[in-house]
mmCIF file of C-alpha atoms in Angstrom:
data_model
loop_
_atom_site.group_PDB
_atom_site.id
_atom_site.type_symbol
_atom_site.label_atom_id
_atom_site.label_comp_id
_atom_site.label_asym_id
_atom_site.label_seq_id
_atom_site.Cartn_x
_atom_site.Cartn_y
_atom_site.Cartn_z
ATOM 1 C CA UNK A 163 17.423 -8.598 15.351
ATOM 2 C CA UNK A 164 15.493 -5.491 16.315
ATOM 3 C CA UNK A 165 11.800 -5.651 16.703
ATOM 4 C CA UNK A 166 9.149 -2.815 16.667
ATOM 5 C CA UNK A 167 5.460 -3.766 18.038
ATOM 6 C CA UNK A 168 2.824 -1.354 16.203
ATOM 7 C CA UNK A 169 -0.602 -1.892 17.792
ATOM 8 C CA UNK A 170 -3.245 -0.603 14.565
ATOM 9 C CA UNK A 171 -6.555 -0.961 13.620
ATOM 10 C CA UNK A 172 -7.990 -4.360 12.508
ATOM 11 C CA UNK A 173 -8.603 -4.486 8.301
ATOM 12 C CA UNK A 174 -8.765 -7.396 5.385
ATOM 13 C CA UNK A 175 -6.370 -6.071 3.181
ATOM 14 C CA UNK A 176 -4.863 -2.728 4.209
ATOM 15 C CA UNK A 177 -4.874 -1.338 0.887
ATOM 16 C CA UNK A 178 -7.384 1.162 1.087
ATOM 17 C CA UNK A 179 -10.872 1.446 2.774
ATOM 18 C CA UNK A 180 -13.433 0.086 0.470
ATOM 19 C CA UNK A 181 -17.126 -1.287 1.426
ATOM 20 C CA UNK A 182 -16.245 -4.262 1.920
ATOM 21 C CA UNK A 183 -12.841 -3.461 3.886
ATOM 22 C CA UNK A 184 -13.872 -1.425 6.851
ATOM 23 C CA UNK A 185 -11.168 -0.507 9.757
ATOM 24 C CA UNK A 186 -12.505 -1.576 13.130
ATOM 25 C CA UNK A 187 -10.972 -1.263 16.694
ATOM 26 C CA UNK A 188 -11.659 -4.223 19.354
ATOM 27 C CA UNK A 189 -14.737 -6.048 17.320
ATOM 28 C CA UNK A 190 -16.600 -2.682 16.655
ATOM 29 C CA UNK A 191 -16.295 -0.230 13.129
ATOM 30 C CA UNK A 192 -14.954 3.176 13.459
ATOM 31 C CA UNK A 193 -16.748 6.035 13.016
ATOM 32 C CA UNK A 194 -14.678 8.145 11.261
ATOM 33 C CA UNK A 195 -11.735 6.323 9.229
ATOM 34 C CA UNK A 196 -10.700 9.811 7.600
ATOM 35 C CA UNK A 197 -7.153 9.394 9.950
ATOM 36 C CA UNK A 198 -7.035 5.668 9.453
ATOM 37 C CA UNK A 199 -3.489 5.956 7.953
ATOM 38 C CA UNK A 200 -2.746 2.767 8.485
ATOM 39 C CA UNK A 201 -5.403 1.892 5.822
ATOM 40 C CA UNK A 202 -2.470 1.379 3.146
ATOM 41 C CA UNK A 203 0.062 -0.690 5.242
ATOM 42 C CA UNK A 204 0.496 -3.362 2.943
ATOM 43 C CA UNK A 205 -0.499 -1.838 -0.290
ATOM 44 C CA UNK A 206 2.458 -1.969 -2.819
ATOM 45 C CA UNK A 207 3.355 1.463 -3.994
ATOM 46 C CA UNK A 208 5.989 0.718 -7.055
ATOM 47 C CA UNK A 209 7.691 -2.086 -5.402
ATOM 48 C CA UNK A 210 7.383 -0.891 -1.559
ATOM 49 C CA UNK A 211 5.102 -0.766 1.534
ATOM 50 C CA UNK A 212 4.972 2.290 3.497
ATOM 51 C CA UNK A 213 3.819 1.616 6.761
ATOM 52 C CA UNK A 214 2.244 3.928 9.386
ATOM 53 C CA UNK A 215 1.514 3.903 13.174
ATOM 54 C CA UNK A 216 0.052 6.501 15.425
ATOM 55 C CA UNK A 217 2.725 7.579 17.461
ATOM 56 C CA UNK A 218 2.037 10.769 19.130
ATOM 57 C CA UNK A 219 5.952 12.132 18.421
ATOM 58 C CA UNK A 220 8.810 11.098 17.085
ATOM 59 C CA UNK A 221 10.372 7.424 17.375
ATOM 60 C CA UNK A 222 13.090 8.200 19.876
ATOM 61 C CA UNK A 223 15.769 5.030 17.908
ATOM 62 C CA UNK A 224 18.559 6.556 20.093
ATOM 63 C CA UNK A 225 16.194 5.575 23.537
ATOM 64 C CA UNK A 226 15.011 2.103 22.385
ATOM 65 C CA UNK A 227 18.125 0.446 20.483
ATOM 66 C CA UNK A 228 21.805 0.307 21.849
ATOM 67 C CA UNK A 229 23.144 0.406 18.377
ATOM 68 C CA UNK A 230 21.716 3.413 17.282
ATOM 69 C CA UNK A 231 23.843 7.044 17.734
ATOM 70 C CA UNK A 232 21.916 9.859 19.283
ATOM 71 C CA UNK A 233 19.395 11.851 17.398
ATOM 72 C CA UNK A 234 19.396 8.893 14.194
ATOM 73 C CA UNK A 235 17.106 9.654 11.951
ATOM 74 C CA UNK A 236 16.304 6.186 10.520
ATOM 75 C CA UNK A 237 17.528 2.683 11.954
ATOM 76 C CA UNK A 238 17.525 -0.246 9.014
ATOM 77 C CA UNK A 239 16.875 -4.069 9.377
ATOM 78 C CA UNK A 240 14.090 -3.850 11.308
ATOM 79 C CA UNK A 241 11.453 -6.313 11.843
ATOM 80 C CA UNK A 242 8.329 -4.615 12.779
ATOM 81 C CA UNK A 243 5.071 -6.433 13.597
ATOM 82 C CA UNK A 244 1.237 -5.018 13.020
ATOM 83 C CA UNK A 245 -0.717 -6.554 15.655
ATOM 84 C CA UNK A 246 -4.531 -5.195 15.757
ATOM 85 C CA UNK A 247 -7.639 -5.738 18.970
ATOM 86 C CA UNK A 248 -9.768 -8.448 18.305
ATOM 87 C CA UNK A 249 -11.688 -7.442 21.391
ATOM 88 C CA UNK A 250 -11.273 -5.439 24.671
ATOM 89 C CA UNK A 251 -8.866 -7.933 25.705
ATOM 90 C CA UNK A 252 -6.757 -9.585 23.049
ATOM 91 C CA UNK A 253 -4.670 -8.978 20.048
ATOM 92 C CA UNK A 254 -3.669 -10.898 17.046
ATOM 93 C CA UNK A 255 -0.241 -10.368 14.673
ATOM 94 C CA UNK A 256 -1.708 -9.416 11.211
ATOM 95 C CA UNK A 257 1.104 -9.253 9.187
ATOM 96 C CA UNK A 258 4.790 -7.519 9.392
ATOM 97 C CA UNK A 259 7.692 -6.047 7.334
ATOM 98 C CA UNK A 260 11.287 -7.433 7.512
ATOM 99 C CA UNK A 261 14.214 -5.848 6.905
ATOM 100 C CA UNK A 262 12.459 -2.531 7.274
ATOM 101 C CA UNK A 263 13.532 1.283 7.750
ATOM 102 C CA UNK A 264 11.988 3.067 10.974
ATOM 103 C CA UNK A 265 11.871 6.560 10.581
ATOM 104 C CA UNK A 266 12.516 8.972 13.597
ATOM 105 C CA UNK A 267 9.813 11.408 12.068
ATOM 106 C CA UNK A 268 6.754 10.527 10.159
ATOM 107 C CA UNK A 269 6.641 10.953 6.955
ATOM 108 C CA UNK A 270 4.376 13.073 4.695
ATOM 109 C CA UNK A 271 5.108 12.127 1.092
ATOM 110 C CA UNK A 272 3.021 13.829 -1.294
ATOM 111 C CA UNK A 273 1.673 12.056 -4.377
ATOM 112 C CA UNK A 274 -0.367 13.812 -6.443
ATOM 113 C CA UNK A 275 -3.324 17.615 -6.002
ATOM 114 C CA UNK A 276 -3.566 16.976 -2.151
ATOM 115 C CA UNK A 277 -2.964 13.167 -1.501
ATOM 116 C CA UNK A 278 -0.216 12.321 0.799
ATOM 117 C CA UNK A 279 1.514 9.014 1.874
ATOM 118 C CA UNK A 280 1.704 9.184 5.709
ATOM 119 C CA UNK A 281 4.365 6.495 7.404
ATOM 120 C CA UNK A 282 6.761 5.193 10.000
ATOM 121 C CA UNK A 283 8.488 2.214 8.152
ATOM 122 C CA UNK A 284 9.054 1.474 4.533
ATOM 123 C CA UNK A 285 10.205 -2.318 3.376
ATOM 124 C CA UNK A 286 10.316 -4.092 0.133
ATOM 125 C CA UNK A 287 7.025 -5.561 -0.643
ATOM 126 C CA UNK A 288 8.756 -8.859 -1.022
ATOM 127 C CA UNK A 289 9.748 -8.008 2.212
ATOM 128 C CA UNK A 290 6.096 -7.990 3.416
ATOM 129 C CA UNK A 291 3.472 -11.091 4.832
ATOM 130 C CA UNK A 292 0.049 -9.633 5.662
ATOM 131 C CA UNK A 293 -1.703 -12.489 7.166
ATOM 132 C CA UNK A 294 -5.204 -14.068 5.649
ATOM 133 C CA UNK A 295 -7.927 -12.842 8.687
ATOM 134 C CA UNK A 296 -7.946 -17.034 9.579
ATOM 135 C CA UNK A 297 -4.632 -17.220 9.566
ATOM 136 C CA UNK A 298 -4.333 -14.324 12.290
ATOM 137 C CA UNK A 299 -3.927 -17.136 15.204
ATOM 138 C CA UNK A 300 -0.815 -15.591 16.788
ATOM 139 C CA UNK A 301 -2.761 -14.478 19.932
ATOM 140 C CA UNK A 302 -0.936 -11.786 22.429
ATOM 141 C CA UNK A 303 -3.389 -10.516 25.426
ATOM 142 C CA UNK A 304 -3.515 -7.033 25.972
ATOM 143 C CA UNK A 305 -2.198 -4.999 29.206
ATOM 144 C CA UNK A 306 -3.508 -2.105 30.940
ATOM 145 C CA UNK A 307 -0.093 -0.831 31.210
ATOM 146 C CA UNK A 308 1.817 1.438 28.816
ATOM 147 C CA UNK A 309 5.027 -0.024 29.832
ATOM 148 C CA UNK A 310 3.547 -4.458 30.869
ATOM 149 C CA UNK A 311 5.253 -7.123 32.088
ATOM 150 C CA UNK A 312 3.830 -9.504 30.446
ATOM 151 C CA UNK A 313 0.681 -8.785 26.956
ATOM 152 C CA UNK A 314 0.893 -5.895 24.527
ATOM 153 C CA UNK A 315 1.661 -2.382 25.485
ATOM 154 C CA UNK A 316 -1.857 -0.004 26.050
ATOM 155 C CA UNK A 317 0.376 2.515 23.579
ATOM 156 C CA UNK A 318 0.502 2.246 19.729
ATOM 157 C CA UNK A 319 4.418 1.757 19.412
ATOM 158 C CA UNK A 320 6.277 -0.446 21.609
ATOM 159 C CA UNK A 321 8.982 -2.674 22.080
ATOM 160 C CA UNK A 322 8.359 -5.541 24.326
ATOM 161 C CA UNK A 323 11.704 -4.608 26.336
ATOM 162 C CA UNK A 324 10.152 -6.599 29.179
ATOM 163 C CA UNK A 325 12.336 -9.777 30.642
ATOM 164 C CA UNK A 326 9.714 -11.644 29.725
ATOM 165 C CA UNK A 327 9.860 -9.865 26.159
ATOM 166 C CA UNK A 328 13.022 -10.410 25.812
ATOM 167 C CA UNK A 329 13.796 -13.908 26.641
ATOM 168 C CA UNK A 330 9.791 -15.760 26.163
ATOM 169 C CA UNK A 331 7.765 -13.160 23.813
ATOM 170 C CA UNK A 332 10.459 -12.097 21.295
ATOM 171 C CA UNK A 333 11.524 -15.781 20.530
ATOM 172 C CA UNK A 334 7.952 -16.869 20.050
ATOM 173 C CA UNK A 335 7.511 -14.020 17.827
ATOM 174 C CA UNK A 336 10.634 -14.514 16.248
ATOM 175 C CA UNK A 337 9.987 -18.578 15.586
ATOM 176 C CA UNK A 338 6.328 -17.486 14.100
ATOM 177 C CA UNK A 339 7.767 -15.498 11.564
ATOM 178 C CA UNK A 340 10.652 -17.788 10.784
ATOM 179 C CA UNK A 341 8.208 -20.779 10.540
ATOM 180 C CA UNK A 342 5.161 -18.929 8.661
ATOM 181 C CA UNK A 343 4.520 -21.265 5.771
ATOM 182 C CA UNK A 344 0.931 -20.747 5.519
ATOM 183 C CA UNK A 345 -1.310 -18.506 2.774
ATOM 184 C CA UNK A 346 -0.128 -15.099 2.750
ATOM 185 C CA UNK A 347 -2.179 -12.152 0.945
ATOM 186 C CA UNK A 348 -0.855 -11.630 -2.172
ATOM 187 C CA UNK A 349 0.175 -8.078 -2.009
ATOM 188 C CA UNK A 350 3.074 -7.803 -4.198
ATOM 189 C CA UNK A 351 1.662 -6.555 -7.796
ATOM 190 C CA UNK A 352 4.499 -7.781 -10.226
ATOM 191 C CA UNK A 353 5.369 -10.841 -8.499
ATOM 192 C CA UNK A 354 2.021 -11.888 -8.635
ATOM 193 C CA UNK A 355 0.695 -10.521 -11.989
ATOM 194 C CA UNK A 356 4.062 -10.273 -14.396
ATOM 195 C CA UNK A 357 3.442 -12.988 -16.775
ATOM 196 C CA UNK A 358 0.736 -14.179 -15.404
ATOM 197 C CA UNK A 359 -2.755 -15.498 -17.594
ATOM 198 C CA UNK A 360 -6.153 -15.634 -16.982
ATOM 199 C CA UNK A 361 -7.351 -19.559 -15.893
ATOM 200 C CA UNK A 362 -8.716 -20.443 -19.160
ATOM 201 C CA UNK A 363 -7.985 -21.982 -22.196
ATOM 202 C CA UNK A 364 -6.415 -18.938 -24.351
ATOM 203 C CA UNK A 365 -6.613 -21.217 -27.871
ATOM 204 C CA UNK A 366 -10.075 -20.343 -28.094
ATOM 205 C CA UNK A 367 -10.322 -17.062 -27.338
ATOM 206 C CA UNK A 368 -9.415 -14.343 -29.933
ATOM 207 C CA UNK A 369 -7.304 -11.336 -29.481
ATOM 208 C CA UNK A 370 -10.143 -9.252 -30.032
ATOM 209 C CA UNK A 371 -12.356 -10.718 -27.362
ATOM 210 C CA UNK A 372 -9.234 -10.619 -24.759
ATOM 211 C CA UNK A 373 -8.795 -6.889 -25.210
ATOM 212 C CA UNK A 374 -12.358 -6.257 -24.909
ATOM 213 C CA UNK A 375 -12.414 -8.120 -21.869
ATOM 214 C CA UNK A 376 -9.052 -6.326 -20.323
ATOM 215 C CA UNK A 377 -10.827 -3.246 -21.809
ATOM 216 C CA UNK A 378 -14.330 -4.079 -19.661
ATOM 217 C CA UNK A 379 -12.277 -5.369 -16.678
ATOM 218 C CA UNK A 380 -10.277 -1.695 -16.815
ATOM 219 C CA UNK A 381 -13.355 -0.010 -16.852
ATOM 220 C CA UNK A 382 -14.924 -1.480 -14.207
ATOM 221 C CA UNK A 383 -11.343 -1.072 -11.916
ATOM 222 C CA UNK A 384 -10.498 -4.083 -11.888
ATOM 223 C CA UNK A 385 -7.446 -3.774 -12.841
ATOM 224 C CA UNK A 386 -5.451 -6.357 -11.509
ATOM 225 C CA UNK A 387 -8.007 -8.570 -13.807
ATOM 226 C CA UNK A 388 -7.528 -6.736 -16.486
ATOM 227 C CA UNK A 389 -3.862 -6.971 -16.319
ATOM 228 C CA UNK A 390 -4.042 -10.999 -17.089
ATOM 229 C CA UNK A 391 -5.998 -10.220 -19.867
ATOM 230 C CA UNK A 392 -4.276 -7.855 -21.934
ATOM 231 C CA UNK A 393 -1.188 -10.174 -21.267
ATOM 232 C CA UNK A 394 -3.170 -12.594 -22.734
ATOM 233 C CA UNK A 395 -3.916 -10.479 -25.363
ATOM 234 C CA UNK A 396 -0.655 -9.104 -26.447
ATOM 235 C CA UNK A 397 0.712 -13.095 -26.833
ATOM 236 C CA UNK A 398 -2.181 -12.986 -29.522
ATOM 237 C CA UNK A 399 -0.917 -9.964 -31.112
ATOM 238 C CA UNK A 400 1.813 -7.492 -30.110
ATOM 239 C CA UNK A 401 -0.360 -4.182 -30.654
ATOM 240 C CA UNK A 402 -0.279 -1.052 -29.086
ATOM 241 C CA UNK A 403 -3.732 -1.227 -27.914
ATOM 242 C CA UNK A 404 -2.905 -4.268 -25.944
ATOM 243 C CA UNK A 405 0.478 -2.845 -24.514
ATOM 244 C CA UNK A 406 -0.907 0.581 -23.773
ATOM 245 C CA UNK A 407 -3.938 -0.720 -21.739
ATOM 246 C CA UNK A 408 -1.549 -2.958 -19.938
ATOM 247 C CA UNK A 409 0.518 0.425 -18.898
ATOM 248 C CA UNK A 410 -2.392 2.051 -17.796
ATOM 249 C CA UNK A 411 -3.664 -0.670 -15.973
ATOM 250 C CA UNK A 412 -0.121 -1.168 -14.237
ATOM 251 C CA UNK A 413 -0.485 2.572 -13.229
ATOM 252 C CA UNK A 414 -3.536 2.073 -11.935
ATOM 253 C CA UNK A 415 -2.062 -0.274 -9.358
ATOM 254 C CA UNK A 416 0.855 2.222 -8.477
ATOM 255 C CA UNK A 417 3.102 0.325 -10.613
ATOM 256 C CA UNK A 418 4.707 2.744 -11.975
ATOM 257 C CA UNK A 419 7.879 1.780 -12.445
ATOM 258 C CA UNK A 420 6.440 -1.082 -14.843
ATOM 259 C CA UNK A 421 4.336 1.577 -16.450
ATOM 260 C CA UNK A 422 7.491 3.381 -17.440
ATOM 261 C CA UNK A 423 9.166 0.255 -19.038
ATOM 262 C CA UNK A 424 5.930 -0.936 -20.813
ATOM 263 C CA UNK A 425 5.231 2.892 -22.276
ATOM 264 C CA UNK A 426 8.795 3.572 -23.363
ATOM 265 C CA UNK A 427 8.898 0.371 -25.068
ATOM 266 C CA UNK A 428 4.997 1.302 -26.768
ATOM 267 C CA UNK A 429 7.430 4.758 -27.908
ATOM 268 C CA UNK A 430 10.069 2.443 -29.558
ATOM 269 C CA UNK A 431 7.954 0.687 -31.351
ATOM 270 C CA UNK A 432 5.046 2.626 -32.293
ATOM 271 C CA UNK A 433 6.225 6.183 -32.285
ATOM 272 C CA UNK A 434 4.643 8.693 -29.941
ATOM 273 C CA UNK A 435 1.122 9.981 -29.045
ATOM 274 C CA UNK A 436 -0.330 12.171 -26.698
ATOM 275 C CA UNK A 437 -1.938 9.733 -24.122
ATOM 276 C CA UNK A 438 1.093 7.847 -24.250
ATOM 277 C CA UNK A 439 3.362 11.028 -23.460
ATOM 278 C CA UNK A 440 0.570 11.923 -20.941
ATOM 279 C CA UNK A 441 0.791 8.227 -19.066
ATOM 280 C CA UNK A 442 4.858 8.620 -19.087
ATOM 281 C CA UNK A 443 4.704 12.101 -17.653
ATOM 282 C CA UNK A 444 2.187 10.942 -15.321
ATOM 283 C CA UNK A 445 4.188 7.900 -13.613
ATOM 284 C CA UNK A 446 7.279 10.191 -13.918
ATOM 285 C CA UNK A 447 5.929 12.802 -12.446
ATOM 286 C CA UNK A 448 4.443 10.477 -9.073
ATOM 287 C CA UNK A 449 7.756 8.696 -8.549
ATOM 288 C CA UNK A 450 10.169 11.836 -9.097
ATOM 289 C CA UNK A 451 11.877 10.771 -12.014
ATOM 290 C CA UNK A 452 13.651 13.759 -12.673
ATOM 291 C CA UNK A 453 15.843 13.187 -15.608
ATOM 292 C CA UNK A 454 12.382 12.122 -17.083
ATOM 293 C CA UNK A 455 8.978 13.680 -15.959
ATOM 294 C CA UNK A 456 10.125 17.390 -17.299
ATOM 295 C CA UNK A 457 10.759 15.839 -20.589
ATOM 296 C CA UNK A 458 8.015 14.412 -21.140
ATOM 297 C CA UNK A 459 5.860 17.726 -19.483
ATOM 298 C CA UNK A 460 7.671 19.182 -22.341
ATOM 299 C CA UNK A 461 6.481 17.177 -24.971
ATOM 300 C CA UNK A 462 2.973 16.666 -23.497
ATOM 301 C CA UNK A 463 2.607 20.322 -23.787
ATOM 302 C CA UNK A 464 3.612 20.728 -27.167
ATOM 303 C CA UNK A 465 1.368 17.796 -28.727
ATOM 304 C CA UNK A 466 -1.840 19.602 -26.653
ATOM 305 C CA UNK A 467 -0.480 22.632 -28.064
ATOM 306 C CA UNK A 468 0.273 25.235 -25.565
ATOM 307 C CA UNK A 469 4.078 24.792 -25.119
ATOM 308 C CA UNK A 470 6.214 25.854 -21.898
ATOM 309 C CA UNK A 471 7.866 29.015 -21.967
ATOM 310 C CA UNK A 472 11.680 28.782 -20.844
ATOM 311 C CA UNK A 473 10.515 29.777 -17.586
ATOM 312 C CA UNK A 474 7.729 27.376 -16.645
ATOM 313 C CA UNK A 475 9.676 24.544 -18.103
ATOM 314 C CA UNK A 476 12.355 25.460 -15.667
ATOM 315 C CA UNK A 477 9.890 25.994 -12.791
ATOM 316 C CA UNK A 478 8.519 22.494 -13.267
ATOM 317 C CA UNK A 479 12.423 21.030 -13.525
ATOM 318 C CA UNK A 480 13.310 22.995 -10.190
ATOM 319 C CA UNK A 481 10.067 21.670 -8.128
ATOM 320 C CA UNK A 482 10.535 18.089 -9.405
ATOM 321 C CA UNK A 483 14.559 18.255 -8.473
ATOM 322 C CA UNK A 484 13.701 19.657 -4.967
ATOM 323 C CA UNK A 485 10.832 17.577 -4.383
ATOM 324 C CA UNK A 486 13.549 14.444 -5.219
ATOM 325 C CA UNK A 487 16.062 16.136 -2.794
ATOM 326 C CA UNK A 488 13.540 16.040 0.101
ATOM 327 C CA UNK A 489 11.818 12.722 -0.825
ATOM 328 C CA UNK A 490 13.579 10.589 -3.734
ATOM 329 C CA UNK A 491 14.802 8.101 -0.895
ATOM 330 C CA UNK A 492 11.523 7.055 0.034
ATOM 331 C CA UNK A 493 10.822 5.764 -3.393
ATOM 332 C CA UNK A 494 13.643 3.747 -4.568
#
């Protein structure tokens, strides 16, 4: 088993900076997050976590793993661990991917206007444990040398090549993993929230009341709320209301896979309209789906009424099947 050590800032949830969710560095806030890409390490992105470290060049996979042929460009099956400074002088593990893809060069996948996805590693996000801040016990002292005996590695990236890492810190790490069966954050958005209720008695609330309540939570983005009721709500009644307000809410959370299934379904059975066309093109459109998002950029444009000519249909199909070339096998 192959092991990458990725030394990051310290965060709750890594799925965004928020108020409440601040990166900090050794006990103390930083000043400037804006290049805190690590921010989003565990945040599912339509089934997967994209993970980043601050590397400083490429990940030489050729240099650090026998099994790897010169120049690689990815190595698969890694397990790569997040560790993060409590203090000046210790680290804890905070969570890691399994069965992950390390990237020789970083990534810079673009989403949507001028918002990027910046990483190293990519994994399932069943794939993925991000540890509960008490549960971060896993203690590993820190060295003042890039290249230690014994503690973490000064440097962002390393590898714990050590004799000591190889034979004592390795295992330990390995047997922590293997043994983990305490709380987890839940960070996985479908296995968590596909079919799942809201903790009440549903036989006395009425379909109207759920919506209005997925329709308050969606407003106030809280959408993974808002998800449990209009599932709720659609076991009521089977409208489109209910089912498009779950698609939205889905894409909300970068589900957008889900979003896909749930709108196409919503286009079965209730015939098309335009923010239903718009939502389709939308998720299409983020994930590359290219035998889908130009249809439906098509169609959007007809039912706002300013169709595509020939040409900027074909434009749009051209950038959408070169974008996929560069980038579609990041996202499945």
């Amino acid at each position: 088993m192959d092991y990458i050590f990725c030394n990051i800032s310290w965060m709750k949830y890594y799925n965004g900076i928020t108020r409440e969710d601040q990166p900090r560095h050794g006990g103390h806030l930083i000043k400037d997050p804006s290049d805190v890409f690590e921010k989003d390490n565990f945040r599912d992105f339509n089934g997967n976590c994209y993970g980043y470290v601050r590397t400083g060049g490429d990940i030489l996979l050729d240099k650090h793993f026998r099994s790897v042929p010169q120049g690689a460009k990815e190595l698969q099956g890694v397990t790569v661990v997040f560790t993060a400074a409590l203090n000046e002088e210790e680290s804890r593990i905070v969570g890691w991917y399994e069965n992950a893809t390390v990237y020789r060069e970083m990534v810079s996948l673009p989403l949507y206007e001028e918002d990027y996805l910046y990483f190293n590693f990519k994994a399932k996000v069943t794939d993925c444990t991000l540890l509960p801040e008490e549960q971060r016990t896993f203690s590993i002292k820190r060295s003042k040398s890039s290249t230690p005996q014994k503690g973490a590695s000064k440097s962002n990236l390393w590898y714990a090549k050590s004799e000591y890492g190889r034979t004592e810190f390795i295992p330990k790490v390995h047997s922590f993993i293997r043994d983990y069966e305490g709380p987890k954050v839940a960070i996985a958005i479908l296995e968590n929230l596909k079919e799942a209720l809201p903790m009440e008695d549903l036989s006395l609330v009425s379909y109207e009341d759920l919506l209005k309540t997925a329709d308050d939570l969606y407003e106030e983005e809280h959408y993974k709320e808002a998800v449990l009721y209009y599932q709720a709500a659609l076991l009521k009644e089977a409208t489109y209301e209910a089912g498009f307000g779950l698609a939205n809410a889905y894409c909300q959370l970068n589900a957008f896979s889900e979003t896909i299934r749930i709108a196409e379904d919503l286009l079965k059975t209730f015939g098309e309209s335009r923010e239903l066309i718009e939502l389709l093109y939308v998720a299409s459109d983020v994930i590359l789906e290219k035998d889908k998002a130009p249809g439906y950029f098509r169609r959007l444009n007809e039912l706002e009424g300013t169709p595509l000519s020939d040409r900027e249909y074909y434009d749009y199909l051209n950038e959408v099947t070169d974008l996929f070339r560069s980038y579609g096998q990041y996202l499945r």
